CSV table of C-alpha atoms in Angstrom, one decimal:
chain,number,residue,atom,x,y,z
A,288,MET,CA,16.6,-16.9,-5.8
A,289,ARG,CA,17.6,-20.4,-6.2
A,290,LYS,CA,20.0,-20.2,-3.7
A,291,LYS,CA,17.8,-18.0,-1.1
A,292,VAL,CA,14.3,-19.3,-1.9
A,293,GLY,CA,13.2,-22.3,-3.9
A,294,TRP,CA,10.9,-21.6,-6.9
A,295,GLU,CA,8.7,-24.1,-6.0
A,296,ALA,CA,8.5,-23.3,-2.4
A,297,ALA,CA,7.6,-19.7,-3.4
A,298,THR,CA,5.0,-20.8,-5.9
A,299,ALA,CA,3.6,-23.3,-3.0
A,300,LEU,CA,3.3,-20.5,-0.6
A,301,LEU,CA,1.5,-18.0,-3.0
A,302,ALA,CA,-0.9,-21.0,-3.6
A,303,GLN,CA,-1.5,-21.6,-0.2
A,304,ARG,CA,-2.3,-17.9,0.4
A,305,CYS,CA,-4.7,-17.9,-2.6
A,306,GLU,CA,-6.5,-21.0,-0.8
A,307,GLU,CA,-6.9,-18.9,2.4
A,308,TRP,CA,-7.9,-15.9,0.7
A,309,ALA,CA,-10.8,-17.7,-1.1
A,310,ARG,CA,-11.9,-19.2,2.2
A,311,MET,CA,-12.0,-15.6,3.6
A,312,GLY,CA,-14.5,-15.0,0.7
A,313,LEU,CA,-12.2,-12.9,-1.4
A,314,ALA,CA,-12.4,-13.3,-5.1
A,315,VAL,CA,-9.2,-15.2,-6.3
A,316,SER,CA,-8.3,-16.0,-10.0
A,317,PRO,CA,-6.7,-19.6,-10.4
A,318,LEU,CA,-2.9,-19.7,-10.3
A,319,ARG,CA,-1.4,-19.1,-13.6
A,320,ARG,CA,2.2,-20.2,-14.8
A,321,GLY,CA,3.9,-19.1,-18.0
A,322,ASP,CA,7.2,-17.2,-18.8
A,323,ASP,CA,8.5,-13.6,-18.2
A,324,GLY,CA,8.1,-12.6,-21.8
A,325,ASP,CA,11.7,-11.8,-22.0
A,326,GLY,CA,12.9,-14.4,-24.2
A,327,ASP,CA,15.0,-16.1,-21.5
A,328,GLY,CA,12.6,-19.0,-20.5
A,329,ARG,CA,12.0,-18.1,-16.9
A,330,ALA,CA,9.0,-19.3,-15.3
A,331,THR,CA,6.7,-16.9,-13.7
A,332,VAL,CA,3.4,-17.4,-11.6
A,333,THR,CA,0.7,-14.9,-11.3
A,334,ALA,CA,-2.7,-14.5,-9.5
A,335,GLU,CA,-5.2,-11.8,-8.9
A,336,VAL,CA,-7.2,-11.1,-5.7
A,337,GLY,CA,-10.1,-8.7,-5.3
A,338,ALA,CA,-13.7,-8.2,-3.3
A,339,PRO,CA,-16.8,-6.2,-4.0
A,340,GLY,CA,-15.6,-3.5,-1.5
A,341,TRP,CA,-12.1,-3.0,-2.8
A,342,ALA,CA,-11.5,0.1,-4.9
A,343,ALA,CA,-8.7,-1.7,-6.7
A,344,THR,CA,-7.8,-5.4,-7.5
A,345,LEU,CA,-4.5,-6.8,-6.7
A,346,ALA,CA,-2.4,-8.9,-8.8
A,347,PHE,CA,0.9,-10.7,-7.6
A,348,GLY,CA,3.6,-12.1,-9.9
A,349,LEU,CA,6.9,-13.9,-9.3
A,350,ASN,CA,9.5,-15.0,-11.7
A,351,GLU,CA,12.3,-17.8,-10.9
A,352,SER,CA,14.9,-15.3,-10.6
A,353,GLY,CA,13.2,-13.9,-7.5
A,354,LEU,CA,11.6,-10.7,-9.1
A,355,ALA,CA,8.2,-10.0,-7.5
A,356,ALA,CA,5.6,-7.7,-9.2
A,357,ILE,CA,2.6,-6.3,-7.3
A,358,ALA,CA,-0.2,-4.3,-9.4
A,359,HIS,CA,-3.2,-2.5,-8.0
A,360,PHE,CA,-5.6,-1.9,-11.0
A,361,ASP,CA,-9.1,-0.4,-11.2
A,362,ALA,CA,-11.4,0.4,-14.3
A,363,MET,CA,-9.1,3.5,-15.1
A,364,TYR,CA,-5.5,3.2,-13.5
A,365,GLU,CA,-2.9,0.6,-12.8
A,366,VAL,CA,0.1,1.0,-10.5
A,367,TRP,CA,3.1,-1.3,-10.5
A,368,TRP,CA,5.8,-2.2,-7.8
A,369,GLN,CA,8.8,-4.6,-8.6
A,370,GLY,CA,11.3,-5.7,-6.1
A,371,ARG,CA,13.4,-8.6,-5.3
A,372,ILE,CA,12.5,-11.3,-3.0
A,373,ARG,CA,15.0,-11.9,0.0
A,374,SER,CA,13.5,-15.0,1.4
A,375,LEU,CA,10.2,-17.0,1.9
A,376,ASP,CA,9.4,-14.9,5.1
A,377,HIS,CA,9.8,-11.6,3.0
A,378,TRP,CA,7.5,-13.2,0.4
A,379,ASP,CA,5.1,-14.2,2.9
A,380,ASP,CA,5.2,-10.6,4.5
A,381,LEU,CA,4.5,-8.9,1.2
A,382,LEU,CA,1.6,-11.0,0.4
A,383,SER,CA,-0.1,-10.8,3.8
A,384,ARG,CA,0.5,-6.9,4.0
A,385,GLU,CA,-0.9,-6.0,0.5
A,386,VAL,CA,-4.0,-8.2,1.1
A,387,GLU,CA,-4.3,-6.7,4.7
A,388,ARG,CA,-4.3,-3.1,3.5
A,389,ALA,CA,-6.2,-3.5,0.1
A,390,PRO,CA,-9.6,-2.5,1.3
A,391,ARG,CA,-8.2,0.8,2.5
A,392,ILE,CA,-6.4,2.1,-0.5
A,393,ARG,CA,-7.7,3.7,-3.7
A,394,LEU,CA,-5.8,4.7,-7.0
A,395,VAL,CA,-5.8,8.6,-7.4
A,396,HIS,CA,-4.2,10.9,-9.8
A,397,GLY,CA,-2.0,13.3,-7.9
A,398,GLN,CA,0.7,15.8,-8.7
A,399,LEU,CA,4.0,16.3,-6.7
A,400,VAL,CA,4.6,19.8,-6.1
A,401,ALA,CA,7.6,20.0,-4.0
A,402,LEU,CA,10.4,17.7,-3.0
A,403,SER,CA,11.7,19.7,-0.1
A,404,CYS,CA,8.7,20.1,1.9
A,405,THR,CA,9.1,20.2,5.7
A,406,SER,CA,6.1,20.4,8.5
A,407,GLY,CA,7.7,23.7,10.1
A,408,TRP,CA,10.7,25.6,10.8
A,409,LEU,CA,12.0,22.8,13.5
A,410,ASP,CA,11.7,19.9,11.1
A,411,MET,CA,14.9,19.4,9.3
A,412,ARG,CA,13.8,16.4,7.2
A,413,HIS,CA,12.7,17.2,3.6
A,414,GLY,CA,9.6,15.5,2.4
A,415,ASP,CA,7.3,15.2,-0.8
A,416,LEU,CA,4.1,17.6,-1.0
A,417,TRP,CA,1.3,16.1,-3.1
A,418,VAL,CA,-1.9,17.7,-4.1
A,419,LEU,CA,-4.6,14.8,-4.5
A,420,PRO,CA,-8.2,15.4,-5.6
A,421,GLY,CA,-9.4,15.7,-2.1
A,422,ALA,CA,-6.5,16.6,0.2
A,423,LEU,CA,-2.9,17.7,0.5
A,424,VAL,CA,-0.5,15.2,1.5
A,425,ARG,CA,3.0,15.5,2.9
A,426,ILE,CA,5.3,12.6,3.1
A,427,ARG,CA,8.5,12.4,4.9
A,428,LYS,CA,11.6,10.9,2.9
A,429,GLY,CA,12.0,7.5,3.9
A,430,ARG,CA,10.8,4.2,3.0
A,431,ILE,CA,7.0,4.8,2.5
A,432,ASN,CA,5.0,1.7,1.2
A,433,THR,CA,1.8,3.8,0.6
A,434,PHE,CA,3.0,5.6,-2.7
A,435,THR,CA,4.6,2.5,-4.8
A,436,HIS,CA,5.4,4.6,-7.8
A,437,ALA,CA,9.1,5.2,-7.8
A,438,TYR,CA,10.9,8.4,-9.0
A,439,GLY,CA,13.4,8.3,-11.5
A,440,THR,CA,16.8,9.8,-11.4
A,441,GLY,CA,16.8,13.5,-12.0
A,442,HIS,CA,13.1,13.7,-11.5
A,443,THR,CA,11.5,17.1,-10.6
A,444,ALA,CA,8.3,18.3,-9.2
A,445,ARG,CA,7.8,20.2,-12.6
A,446,LYS,CA,7.3,16.8,-14.3
A,447,ALA,CA,5.2,15.0,-11.6
A,448,ALA,CA,1.6,13.9,-12.5
A,449,TYR,CA,1.2,10.2,-11.3
A,450,THR,CA,-1.5,7.7,-10.6
A,451,ILE,CA,-0.7,6.6,-7.1
A,452,VAL,CA,-1.9,4.0,-4.4
A,453,TYR,CA,-3.5,6.1,-1.7
A,454,ASP,CA,-3.6,4.8,1.7
A,455,PRO,CA,-4.3,7.6,4.3
A,456,ALA,CA,-3.9,5.5,7.4
A,457,ALA,CA,-0.6,4.1,6.4
A,458,ILE,CA,0.9,7.5,5.5
A,459,LEU,CA,-0.2,9.0,8.9
A,460,ALA,CA,1.1,6.0,10.8
A,461,ALA,CA,4.4,6.2,8.9
A,462,HIS,CA,5.8,9.2,10.7
A,463,ARG,CA,4.4,11.8,13.0
A,464,THR,CA,5.5,14.7,10.6
A,465,ASN,CA,3.2,13.2,7.8
A,466,LYS,CA,0.2,15.2,7.0
A,467,VAL,CA,-3.3,14.3,5.2
A,468,ILE,CA,-5.0,17.6,4.9
A,469,PRO,CA,-8.7,17.5,3.6
A,470,PHE,CA,-9.7,20.3,1.8
A,471,GLU,CA,-13.3,20.1,3.1
A,472,GLU,CA,-12.0,20.7,6.5
A,473,VAL,CA,-9.9,23.7,5.6
A,474,GLU,CA,-11.3,27.2,7.3
A,475,TRP,CA,-8.7,29.3,5.8
A,476,ALA,CA,-5.3,29.1,4.1
A,477,ARG,CA,-2.5,31.6,3.3
A,478,LEU,CA,0.2,30.9,0.7
A,479,SER,CA,3.5,33.1,1.3
A,480,ARG,CA,6.6,33.6,-0.9
A,481,GLY,CA,10.0,34.4,0.6
A,482,PHE,CA,13.5,34.8,-1.0
A,483,THR,CA,14.7,31.2,0.0
A,484,THR,CA,11.7,29.7,1.5
A,485,CYS,CA,7.8,29.3,0.7
A,486,GLY,CA,5.2,28.3,2.8
A,487,LEU,CA,1.5,27.4,3.1
A,488,THR,CA,-0.5,27.9,6.6
A,489,LEU,CA,-3.7,26.2,6.9
A,490,HIS,CA,-6.2,26.6,9.8
A,491,MET,CA,-8.6,23.6,10.0
A,492,SER,CA,-12.3,23.7,11.2
A,493,ASP,CA,-11.4,21.8,14.4
A,494,GLY,CA,-8.9,24.5,15.5
A,495,THR,CA,-5.7,22.6,14.4
A,496,ARG,CA,-3.0,24.4,12.4
A,497,HIS,CA,-0.6,23.3,9.7
A,498,LYS,CA,2.4,24.9,8.6
A,499,LEU,CA,4.1,23.5,5.3
A,500,LEU,CA,7.6,25.0,3.9
A,501,TRP,CA,9.6,24.3,0.9
A,502,GLN,CA,12.5,25.6,-1.0
A,503,SER,CA,11.5,28.8,-3.1
A,504,GLY,CA,13.2,27.1,-6.2
A,505,GLU,CA,10.4,24.6,-6.1
A,506,PRO,CA,7.3,25.3,-8.3
A,507,ALA,CA,4.9,24.7,-5.4
A,508,HIS,CA,3.6,28.3,-5.0
A,509,ARG,CA,2.4,28.6,-8.5
A,510,LEU,CA,1.1,25.0,-8.9
A,511,LEU,CA,-0.8,25.4,-5.2
A,512,THR,CA,-2.1,28.7,-6.4
A,513,ASP,CA,-3.5,27.1,-9.6
A,514,ARG,CA,-5.1,23.9,-7.6
A,515,LEU,CA,-6.2,25.5,-4.6
A,516,LEU,CA,-7.9,28.5,-5.8
A,517,PRO,CA,-10.7,26.6,-7.6
A,518,VAL,CA,-11.2,24.4,-4.4
A,519,LEU,CA,-10.8,26.7,-1.5
A,520,GLY,CA,-11.9,30.1,-3.1
A,521,PRO,CA,-12.1,32.8,-0.8
A,522,ARG,CA,-10.9,30.5,1.9
A,523,LEU,CA,-7.3,31.0,0.2
A,524,THR,CA,-5.1,33.9,0.6
A,525,THR,CA,-2.1,34.3,-1.9
């Protein structure tokens, strides 16, 4: 970071943004300086931002090596993201983006049931299929900023319950094949099982139709049956 972005310049930018957010009526904590707790003496700076209408509070942190941390937390959950700051513009964009989307997001506990989900037979790009408390969510593989929890190497959908940062508008805007399917709007749904491919067809109350497919080796058919039957009842055929 010393070569790309000066530590003091990055700290001053965070302080400037905090002053601006406070003038906008947001609740902003005083800027706190300390060390990163790793015993190497690197300086850190942190600040928290919130508002009465936000479902989660934001926390920003940055150490002098250029590693930034962003936390979303509420009374029950917290979700962290970490990444390297490449430039002052990058840091500024990160701060602005997170505060801009903060009123839309909430923290939910979701289950990742498939890693190979597509939006139909003509969709060749795999995506992740999530079951959230009120909706099914399909996210095309790629750089999605809505779910900030990173999966570890060797991760499978059989071990995939996470608290996630949920921003439906950002999910749908990221790609046309992404889906947010509220359970309350499902008129009927049918789970099917094949030798190589399994699927879920959903007809919605507004007349739209969704087709989700995934590889048969995934646990999605069993997990969706367990999760959707209590929610959809007779609207689901298995």
